[in-house]
Amino acid sequence: MKMTIRRKAKPHAGFEDEYRTSLREYASGGGEPALGRAYELGRRALTEQKSLVEMASLHHQAVLALVCEAESGKHREKLLRASAEFLAECLSPYEMAHRGFQDAVKALRQLNETLEEEIKRIAYAVHDEAGQLLVAVHLALAEVAPELPAPQQAQVARIKELLNQVEKHLRRYSHELRPTILDDLGWIPAIRFLAEGISKRADLPIHIDATVSGRLPGTVETTLYRIVQEALTNAVKHAKASNVWIRAWRENLVLCCSIRDDGGGFDSSQADAAPGQKGLGLIAMRERVSAIGGNLHIESRPGHGTTLSIRLPLEVNHANSHRARR
């Protein structure tokens, strides 16, 4: 009877074992092939989302084991030099990813600044250029009206009233596109102005508790204003909220801001994957906050409202500044 002998499969070495083995090989004179494996291990670690602290701890343990086996001080020095080269090569994918992230953040910041400049231009056109045209129409009607019969004069009066309504709406759109108060007084007064207008139009109580003072860089203030603006728009259009609470405070050198509503809420875990406008709005908010070095946390459940929390580390000179930055 023929017996089949099955060889026991060799277990696949874990990442830590591969790292120790490759480091030992390079320290023993493995040369470029072993150093190439260091780079591949770095790429794998990045893909598996291993932190730099985890990599440093693993490297420390691996080097400690090698040093303990060293026969002389000269040998230990050689091992330490080789280990440093191995670690540097292993972490090079992290460095490249970091540089790519910095480039992406810089490009996003420049894009936001370009968009804000375009918004300024449009707001100016709406407020000044359209306003001048409306003034010209008012003057023309004032010249024509006295020569018209009484019924037509009444019609001209109604036209003037409609033009006044148009002027009022254009002024409001201009201020909401780019409120001058944002540049002149800062983001907190601008948010109060914005909240007052939305509260009146939507019959929505908006409660503001802001204990911060002083000015921040223009890009930071604009970003914070846009986030609150988008959150209030969502609260009115999507959440159908009955109340909104806005808070702004400092925790040492961290600026904190939260926008909470008691509306319908949604599944925040699915927000980024949602193809609708709400998902895109939340993604845009996260990108804006990320571009200025902060982070945005969204907490929401169906039927339990939504809370957006912003945390923005501040530089010392920004935290103590009371000057307007433009």
mmCIF file of C-alpha atoms in Angstrom:
data_model
loop_
_atom_site.group_PDB
_atom_site.id
_atom_site.type_symbol
_atom_site.label_atom_id
_atom_site.label_comp_id
_atom_site.label_asym_id
_atom_site.label_seq_id
_atom_site.Cartn_x
_atom_site.Cartn_y
_atom_site.Cartn_z
ATOM 1 C CA MET A 1 0.000 0.000 0.000
ATOM 2 C CA LYS A 2 1.487 3.279 -1.099
ATOM 3 C CA MET A 3 1.444 5.948 1.536
ATOM 4 C CA THR A 4 1.347 9.636 0.690
ATOM 5 C CA ILE A 5 3.588 11.710 2.902
ATOM 6 C CA ARG A 6 2.396 15.261 3.241
ATOM 7 C CA ARG A 7 4.921 17.846 4.166
ATOM 8 C CA LYS A 8 3.790 20.295 6.752
ATOM 9 C CA ALA A 9 3.446 23.733 5.174
ATOM 10 C CA LYS A 10 5.908 26.255 6.462
ATOM 11 C CA PRO A 11 4.008 29.094 8.113
ATOM 12 C CA HIS A 12 4.235 32.438 6.331
ATOM 13 C CA ALA A 13 6.597 34.726 8.183
ATOM 14 C CA GLY A 14 4.986 37.802 9.657
ATOM 15 C CA PHE A 15 6.076 41.338 8.901
ATOM 16 C CA GLU A 16 8.115 41.597 12.092
ATOM 17 C CA ASP A 17 10.028 38.368 11.343
ATOM 18 C CA GLU A 18 10.709 39.491 7.770
ATOM 19 C CA TYR A 19 12.007 42.818 9.032
ATOM 20 C CA ARG A 20 14.370 41.200 11.541
ATOM 21 C CA THR A 21 15.603 38.686 8.988
ATOM 22 C CA SER A 22 16.205 41.303 6.291
ATOM 23 C CA LEU A 23 17.939 43.643 8.743
ATOM 24 C CA ARG A 24 20.202 40.836 9.945
ATOM 25 C CA GLU A 25 21.024 39.917 6.352
ATOM 26 C CA TYR A 26 21.935 43.504 5.438
ATOM 27 C CA ALA A 27 23.979 43.988 8.605
ATOM 28 C CA SER A 28 25.867 40.811 7.728
ATOM 29 C CA GLY A 29 26.899 42.227 4.338
ATOM 30 C CA GLY A 30 23.787 41.495 2.284
ATOM 31 C CA GLY A 31 24.439 44.532 0.090
ATOM 32 C CA GLU A 32 21.973 46.161 -2.316
ATOM 33 C CA PRO A 33 19.520 43.219 -2.574
ATOM 34 C CA ALA A 34 18.941 43.301 1.196
ATOM 35 C CA LEU A 35 18.662 47.102 1.105
ATOM 36 C CA GLY A 36 16.085 46.765 -1.664
ATOM 37 C CA ARG A 37 14.044 44.528 0.606
ATOM 38 C CA ALA A 38 14.132 47.324 3.193
ATOM 39 C CA TYR A 39 12.397 49.599 0.702
ATOM 40 C CA GLU A 40 9.796 46.951 -0.126
ATOM 41 C CA LEU A 41 9.162 46.412 3.572
ATOM 42 C CA GLY A 42 8.630 50.153 3.940
ATOM 43 C CA ARG A 43 6.079 50.168 1.112
ATOM 44 C CA ARG A 44 4.292 47.204 2.700
ATOM 45 C CA ALA A 45 4.267 48.882 6.109
ATOM 46 C CA LEU A 46 2.773 52.016 4.572
ATOM 47 C CA THR A 47 0.090 49.967 2.806
ATOM 48 C CA GLU A 48 -0.745 48.164 6.064
ATOM 49 C CA GLN A 49 -0.929 51.579 7.794
ATOM 50 C CA LYS A 50 1.790 50.854 10.310
ATOM 51 C CA SER A 51 2.714 53.997 12.202
ATOM 52 C CA LEU A 52 6.205 55.444 12.485
ATOM 53 C CA VAL A 53 6.110 54.676 16.206
ATOM 54 C CA GLU A 54 5.434 51.004 15.430
ATOM 55 C CA MET A 55 8.287 50.948 12.918
ATOM 56 C CA ALA A 56 10.674 52.622 15.364
ATOM 57 C CA SER A 57 9.753 50.126 18.081
ATOM 58 C CA LEU A 58 10.248 47.160 15.757
ATOM 59 C CA HIS A 59 13.585 48.511 14.554
ATOM 60 C CA HIS A 60 14.742 49.147 18.123
ATOM 61 C CA GLN A 61 13.982 45.570 19.156
ATOM 62 C CA ALA A 62 15.666 44.124 16.067
ATOM 63 C CA VAL A 63 18.810 46.247 16.543
ATOM 64 C CA LEU A 64 18.953 45.410 20.249
ATOM 65 C CA ALA A 65 18.983 41.701 19.426
ATOM 66 C CA LEU A 66 21.818 42.194 16.916
ATOM 67 C CA VAL A 67 23.893 44.329 19.267
ATOM 68 C CA CYS A 68 23.571 41.774 22.060
ATOM 69 C CA GLU A 69 25.089 39.167 19.731
ATOM 70 C CA ALA A 70 27.991 41.397 18.688
ATOM 71 C CA GLU A 71 31.404 40.129 19.719
ATOM 72 C CA SER A 72 33.220 43.482 19.959
ATOM 73 C CA GLY A 73 32.677 47.205 20.133
ATOM 74 C CA LYS A 74 33.889 47.622 16.566
ATOM 75 C CA HIS A 75 31.379 45.053 15.400
ATOM 76 C CA ARG A 76 28.597 46.860 17.276
ATOM 77 C CA GLU A 77 29.489 50.152 15.574
ATOM 78 C CA LYS A 78 29.304 48.456 12.196
ATOM 79 C CA LEU A 79 25.917 46.963 13.063
ATOM 80 C CA LEU A 80 24.547 50.339 14.183
ATOM 81 C CA ARG A 81 25.676 52.052 10.966
ATOM 82 C CA ALA A 82 24.158 49.329 8.817
ATOM 83 C CA SER A 83 20.952 49.399 10.871
ATOM 84 C CA ALA A 84 20.628 53.159 10.395
ATOM 85 C CA GLU A 85 21.018 52.747 6.614
ATOM 86 C CA PHE A 86 18.422 49.963 6.606
ATOM 87 C CA LEU A 87 15.916 52.026 8.603
ATOM 88 C CA ALA A 88 16.430 55.095 6.393
ATOM 89 C CA GLU A 89 15.715 53.025 3.278
ATOM 90 C CA CYS A 90 12.703 51.391 4.928
ATOM 91 C CA LEU A 91 11.219 54.779 5.846
ATOM 92 C CA SER A 92 11.811 56.365 2.447
ATOM 93 C CA PRO A 93 8.267 55.435 1.246
ATOM 94 C CA TYR A 94 6.920 57.289 4.292
ATOM 95 C CA GLU A 95 8.974 60.346 3.349
ATOM 96 C CA MET A 96 7.730 60.255 -0.246
ATOM 97 C CA ALA A 97 4.128 59.843 0.930
ATOM 98 C CA HIS A 98 4.578 62.776 3.311
ATOM 99 C CA ARG A 99 5.960 64.961 0.535
ATOM 100 C CA GLY A 100 3.073 63.952 -1.721
ATOM 101 C CA PHE A 101 0.618 64.849 1.036
ATOM 102 C CA GLN A 102 2.295 68.222 1.546
ATOM 103 C CA ASP A 103 2.126 68.924 -2.188
ATOM 104 C CA ALA A 104 -1.561 67.952 -2.249
ATOM 105 C CA VAL A 105 -2.341 70.176 0.739
ATOM 106 C CA LYS A 106 -0.459 73.073 -0.854
ATOM 107 C CA ALA A 107 -2.359 72.620 -4.120
ATOM 108 C CA LEU A 108 -5.671 72.427 -2.244
ATOM 109 C CA ARG A 109 -4.846 75.577 -0.288
ATOM 110 C CA GLN A 110 -3.981 77.418 -3.505
ATOM 111 C CA LEU A 111 -7.214 76.194 -5.108
ATOM 112 C CA ASN A 112 -9.267 77.439 -2.156
ATOM 113 C CA GLU A 113 -7.519 80.815 -2.287
ATOM 114 C CA THR A 114 -8.198 81.058 -6.022
ATOM 115 C CA LEU A 115 -11.854 80.220 -5.462
ATOM 116 C CA GLU A 116 -12.115 82.849 -2.737
ATOM 117 C CA GLU A 117 -10.624 85.475 -5.042
ATOM 118 C CA GLU A 118 -13.170 84.543 -7.691
ATOM 119 C CA ILE A 119 -15.961 84.758 -5.120
ATOM 120 C CA LYS A 120 -14.703 88.229 -4.146
ATOM 121 C CA ARG A 121 -14.821 89.298 -7.796
ATOM 122 C CA ILE A 122 -18.373 87.980 -8.236
ATOM 123 C CA ALA A 123 -19.517 89.598 -4.981
ATOM 124 C CA TYR A 124 -18.061 92.916 -6.137
ATOM 125 C CA ALA A 125 -19.822 92.602 -9.488
ATOM 126 C CA VAL A 126 -23.132 91.785 -7.820
ATOM 127 C CA HIS A 127 -22.888 94.588 -5.267
ATOM 128 C CA ASP A 128 -21.261 97.421 -7.206
ATOM 129 C CA GLU A 129 -21.782 96.857 -10.907
ATOM 130 C CA ALA A 130 -25.346 95.550 -10.669
ATOM 131 C CA GLY A 131 -26.076 98.203 -8.059
ATOM 132 C CA GLN A 132 -24.921 100.945 -10.416
ATOM 133 C CA LEU A 133 -27.208 99.604 -13.151
ATOM 134 C CA LEU A 134 -30.150 99.642 -10.761
ATOM 135 C CA VAL A 135 -29.380 103.250 -9.824
ATOM 136 C CA ALA A 136 -29.375 104.148 -13.520
ATOM 137 C CA VAL A 137 -32.775 102.471 -13.973
ATOM 138 C CA HIS A 138 -34.162 104.379 -10.954
ATOM 139 C CA LEU A 139 -32.943 107.690 -12.426
ATOM 140 C CA ALA A 140 -34.442 106.890 -15.825
ATOM 141 C CA LEU A 141 -37.790 106.062 -14.258
ATOM 142 C CA ALA A 142 -37.674 109.246 -12.198
ATOM 143 C CA GLU A 143 -37.225 111.271 -15.405
ATOM 144 C CA VAL A 144 -40.066 109.518 -17.244
ATOM 145 C CA ALA A 145 -42.641 109.203 -14.441
ATOM 146 C CA PRO A 146 -43.727 112.912 -14.140
ATOM 147 C CA GLU A 147 -44.764 113.004 -17.809
ATOM 148 C CA LEU A 148 -46.964 109.896 -17.565
ATOM 149 C CA PRO A 149 -50.693 109.773 -16.756
ATOM 150 C CA ALA A 150 -51.677 108.823 -13.213
ATOM 151 C CA PRO A 151 -52.350 105.092 -13.943
ATOM 152 C CA GLN A 152 -48.916 104.685 -15.547
ATOM 153 C CA GLN A 153 -47.279 106.555 -12.671
ATOM 154 C CA ALA A 154 -48.786 103.989 -10.310
ATOM 155 C CA GLN A 155 -47.277 101.228 -12.468
ATOM 156 C CA VAL A 156 -43.882 102.958 -12.362
ATOM 157 C CA ALA A 157 -44.168 103.115 -8.565
ATOM 158 C CA ARG A 158 -44.736 99.341 -8.466
ATOM 159 C CA ILE A 159 -41.743 98.821 -10.768
ATOM 160 C CA LYS A 160 -39.616 100.916 -8.416
ATOM 161 C CA GLU A 161 -40.740 98.784 -5.487
ATOM 162 C CA LEU A 162 -39.772 95.621 -7.389
ATOM 163 C CA LEU A 163 -36.383 97.157 -8.205
ATOM 164 C CA ASN A 164 -35.909 97.923 -4.508
ATOM 165 C CA GLN A 165 -36.593 94.259 -3.732
ATOM 166 C CA VAL A 166 -34.085 93.193 -6.394
ATOM 167 C CA GLU A 167 -31.496 95.561 -4.918
ATOM 168 C CA LYS A 168 -32.154 94.187 -1.436
ATOM 169 C CA HIS A 169 -31.683 90.574 -2.585
ATOM 170 C CA LEU A 170 -28.522 91.415 -4.560
ATOM 171 C CA ARG A 171 -27.069 93.129 -1.509
ATOM 172 C CA ARG A 172 -27.816 90.078 0.624
ATOM 173 C CA TYR A 173 -26.336 87.679 -1.947
ATOM 174 C CA SER A 174 -23.244 89.848 -2.178
ATOM 175 C CA HIS A 175 -22.748 89.885 1.592
ATOM 176 C CA GLU A 176 -23.221 86.137 1.881
ATOM 177 C CA LEU A 177 -20.858 85.444 -1.002
ATOM 178 C CA ARG A 178 -18.092 87.430 0.634
ATOM 179 C CA PRO A 179 -19.140 89.557 3.623
ATOM 180 C CA THR A 180 -16.941 92.610 4.118
ATOM 181 C CA ILE A 181 -17.339 92.078 7.845
ATOM 182 C CA LEU A 182 -15.218 88.911 7.480
ATOM 183 C CA ASP A 183 -12.252 90.942 6.246
ATOM 184 C CA ASP A 184 -12.882 93.925 8.521
ATOM 185 C CA LEU A 185 -13.809 92.334 11.857
ATOM 186 C CA GLY A 186 -13.070 88.622 11.608
ATOM 187 C CA TRP A 187 -14.831 85.267 11.416
ATOM 188 C CA ILE A 188 -16.827 85.425 14.659
ATOM 189 C CA PRO A 189 -18.648 88.705 13.782
ATOM 190 C CA ALA A 190 -19.113 87.376 10.232
ATOM 191 C CA ILE A 191 -20.692 84.182 11.577
ATOM 192 C CA ARG A 192 -23.008 86.198 13.830
ATOM 193 C CA PHE A 193 -24.055 88.274 10.800
ATOM 194 C CA LEU A 194 -24.587 85.133 8.716
ATOM 195 C CA ALA A 195 -26.551 83.375 11.460
ATOM 196 C CA GLU A 196 -28.796 86.398 11.963
ATOM 197 C CA GLY A 197 -29.752 86.450 8.280
ATOM 198 C CA ILE A 198 -30.370 82.701 8.035
ATOM 199 C CA SER A 199 -32.313 82.700 11.305
ATOM 200 C CA LYS A 200 -34.709 85.379 10.028
ATOM 201 C CA ARG A 201 -35.230 83.829 6.589
ATOM 202 C CA ALA A 202 -35.626 80.213 7.753
ATOM 203 C CA ASP A 203 -37.280 80.970 11.110
ATOM 204 C CA LEU A 204 -34.526 78.901 12.711
ATOM 205 C CA PRO A 205 -33.153 79.797 16.165
ATOM 206 C CA ILE A 206 -29.327 79.804 15.983
ATOM 207 C CA HIS A 207 -27.523 80.021 19.327
ATOM 208 C CA ILE A 208 -23.907 81.239 19.309
ATOM 209 C CA ASP A 209 -21.476 80.881 22.208
ATOM 210 C CA ALA A 210 -18.026 82.190 21.205
ATOM 211 C CA THR A 211 -15.333 82.789 23.836
ATOM 212 C CA VAL A 212 -12.455 83.371 21.422
ATOM 213 C CA SER A 213 -11.049 86.765 20.522
ATOM 214 C CA GLY A 214 -8.374 88.189 18.271
ATOM 215 C CA ARG A 215 -7.705 87.607 14.596
ATOM 216 C CA LEU A 216 -6.364 84.626 12.677
ATOM 217 C CA PRO A 217 -4.718 84.445 9.239
ATOM 218 C CA GLY A 218 -7.138 85.320 6.457
ATOM 219 C CA THR A 219 -7.176 81.813 4.948
ATOM 220 C CA VAL A 220 -7.993 80.280 8.334
ATOM 221 C CA GLU A 221 -10.804 82.718 9.063
ATOM 222 C CA THR A 222 -12.271 82.226 5.589
ATOM 223 C CA THR A 223 -12.175 78.435 5.972
ATOM 224 C CA LEU A 224 -13.895 78.524 9.370
ATOM 225 C CA TYR A 225 -16.557 80.856 7.994
ATOM 226 C CA ARG A 226 -17.181 78.582 4.979
ATOM 227 C CA ILE A 227 -17.482 75.485 7.177
ATOM 228 C CA VAL A 228 -20.075 77.142 9.408
ATOM 229 C CA GLN A 229 -21.878 78.489 6.329
ATOM 230 C CA GLU A 230 -22.079 75.014 4.777
ATOM 231 C CA ALA A 231 -23.190 73.465 8.082
ATOM 232 C CA LEU A 232 -25.998 76.019 8.469
ATOM 233 C CA THR A 233 -27.087 75.432 4.874
ATOM 234 C CA ASN A 234 -27.252 71.683 5.544
ATOM 235 C CA ALA A 235 -29.188 72.269 8.762
ATOM 236 C CA VAL A 236 -31.825 74.275 6.869
ATOM 237 C CA LYS A 237 -32.067 72.349 3.595
ATOM 238 C CA HIS A 238 -31.367 68.750 4.606
ATOM 239 C CA ALA A 239 -31.702 68.311 8.358
ATOM 240 C CA LYS A 240 -34.856 70.444 8.765
ATOM 241 C CA ALA A 241 -33.523 71.426 12.189
ATOM 242 C CA SER A 242 -35.493 73.330 14.833
ATOM 243 C CA ASN A 243 -32.375 74.694 16.569
ATOM 244 C CA VAL A 244 -28.681 75.116 15.822
ATOM 245 C CA TRP A 245 -25.935 75.669 18.372
ATOM 246 C CA ILE A 246 -22.540 77.120 17.385
ATOM 247 C CA ARG A 247 -19.669 77.133 19.876
ATOM 248 C CA ALA A 248 -16.104 78.423 19.522
ATOM 249 C CA TRP A 249 -13.468 78.166 22.227
ATOM 250 C CA ARG A 250 -9.769 77.554 22.829
ATOM 251 C CA GLU A 251 -8.060 74.683 24.597
ATOM 252 C CA ASN A 252 -4.524 75.955 25.131
ATOM 253 C CA LEU A 253 -3.164 76.316 21.579
ATOM 254 C CA VAL A 254 -6.024 74.459 19.885
ATOM 255 C CA LEU A 255 -8.984 76.314 18.420
ATOM 256 C CA CYS A 256 -12.220 74.330 18.768
ATOM 257 C CA CYS A 257 -15.502 74.948 17.007
ATOM 258 C CA SER A 258 -18.676 72.869 16.952
ATOM 259 C CA ILE A 259 -21.911 73.217 14.993
ATOM 260 C CA ARG A 260 -24.765 71.090 16.348
ATOM 261 C CA ASP A 261 -28.350 70.786 15.133
ATOM 262 C CA ASP A 262 -31.377 68.815 16.301
ATOM 263 C CA GLY A 263 -32.464 67.823 12.805
ATOM 264 C CA GLY A 264 -33.093 64.486 11.164
ATOM 265 C CA GLY A 265 -29.470 63.360 11.167
ATOM 266 C CA PHE A 266 -27.930 60.682 8.946
ATOM 267 C CA ASP A 267 -25.540 57.756 9.047
ATOM 268 C CA SER A 268 -22.191 59.546 9.379
ATOM 269 C CA SER A 269 -20.274 56.320 8.680
ATOM 270 C CA GLN A 270 -21.712 56.323 5.141
ATOM 271 C CA ALA A 271 -21.414 60.074 4.520
ATOM 272 C CA ASP A 272 -18.133 59.989 2.585
ATOM 273 C CA ALA A 273 -19.339 57.202 0.329
ATOM 274 C CA ALA A 274 -22.672 58.840 -0.430
ATOM 275 C CA PRO A 275 -22.884 60.128 -4.025
ATOM 276 C CA GLY A 276 -25.394 62.855 -3.150
ATOM 277 C CA GLN A 277 -24.780 66.512 -2.500
ATOM 278 C CA LYS A 278 -24.673 66.043 1.267
ATOM 279 C CA GLY A 279 -21.784 63.590 1.021
ATOM 280 C CA LEU A 280 -19.872 65.862 -1.346
ATOM 281 C CA GLY A 281 -20.423 68.817 0.995
ATOM 282 C CA LEU A 282 -18.986 66.944 3.964
ATOM 283 C CA ILE A 283 -15.995 65.779 1.933
ATOM 284 C CA ALA A 284 -15.342 69.365 0.821
ATOM 285 C CA MET A 285 -15.516 70.525 4.442
ATOM 286 C CA ARG A 286 -12.951 67.932 5.524
ATOM 287 C CA GLU A 287 -10.638 68.945 2.678
ATOM 288 C CA ARG A 288 -10.912 72.634 3.570
ATOM 289 C CA VAL A 289 -10.084 71.972 7.230
ATOM 290 C CA SER A 290 -7.235 69.625 6.290
ATOM 291 C CA ALA A 291 -5.744 72.314 4.028
ATOM 292 C CA ILE A 292 -5.249 74.630 7.052
ATOM 293 C CA GLY A 293 -3.830 71.866 9.261
ATOM 294 C CA GLY A 294 -6.945 70.976 11.247
ATOM 295 C CA ASN A 295 -9.328 68.057 11.414
ATOM 296 C CA LEU A 296 -13.095 67.716 11.204
ATOM 297 C CA HIS A 297 -15.111 65.095 13.078
ATOM 298 C CA ILE A 298 -18.732 64.378 12.128
ATOM 299 C CA GLU A 299 -21.112 62.687 14.532
ATOM 300 C CA SER A 300 -24.657 61.927 13.419
ATOM 301 C CA ARG A 301 -27.373 59.302 13.626
ATOM 302 C CA PRO A 302 -30.778 59.200 11.960
ATOM 303 C CA GLY A 303 -33.209 61.044 14.194
ATOM 304 C CA HIS A 304 -30.526 62.357 16.557
ATOM 305 C CA GLY A 305 -29.193 65.452 14.816
ATOM 306 C CA THR A 306 -25.674 66.217 13.645
ATOM 307 C CA THR A 307 -22.570 67.628 15.302
ATOM 308 C CA LEU A 308 -19.548 68.901 13.371
ATOM 309 C CA SER A 309 -16.428 69.395 15.480
ATOM 310 C CA ILE A 310 -13.355 71.278 14.265
ATOM 311 C CA ARG A 311 -9.985 71.181 16.022
ATOM 312 C CA LEU A 312 -7.274 73.452 14.670
ATOM 313 C CA PRO A 313 -3.803 73.628 16.262
ATOM 314 C CA LEU A 314 -2.669 77.252 16.387
ATOM 315 C CA GLU A 315 0.833 78.626 16.153
ATOM 316 C CA VAL A 316 1.883 80.781 19.087
ATOM 317 C CA ASN A 317 1.969 83.977 17.035
ATOM 318 C CA HIS A 318 -1.511 83.208 15.666
ATOM 319 C CA ALA A 319 -2.975 82.411 19.078
ATOM 320 C CA ASN A 320 -1.861 85.737 20.540
ATOM 321 C CA SER A 321 -2.558 87.916 17.532
ATOM 322 C CA HIS A 322 -5.119 90.699 17.730
ATOM 323 C CA ARG A 323 -4.338 92.201 14.352
ATOM 324 C CA ALA A 324 -6.352 91.763 11.207
ATOM 325 C CA ARG A 325 -4.608 89.494 8.721
ATOM 326 C CA ARG A 326 -5.556 89.739 5.091
#
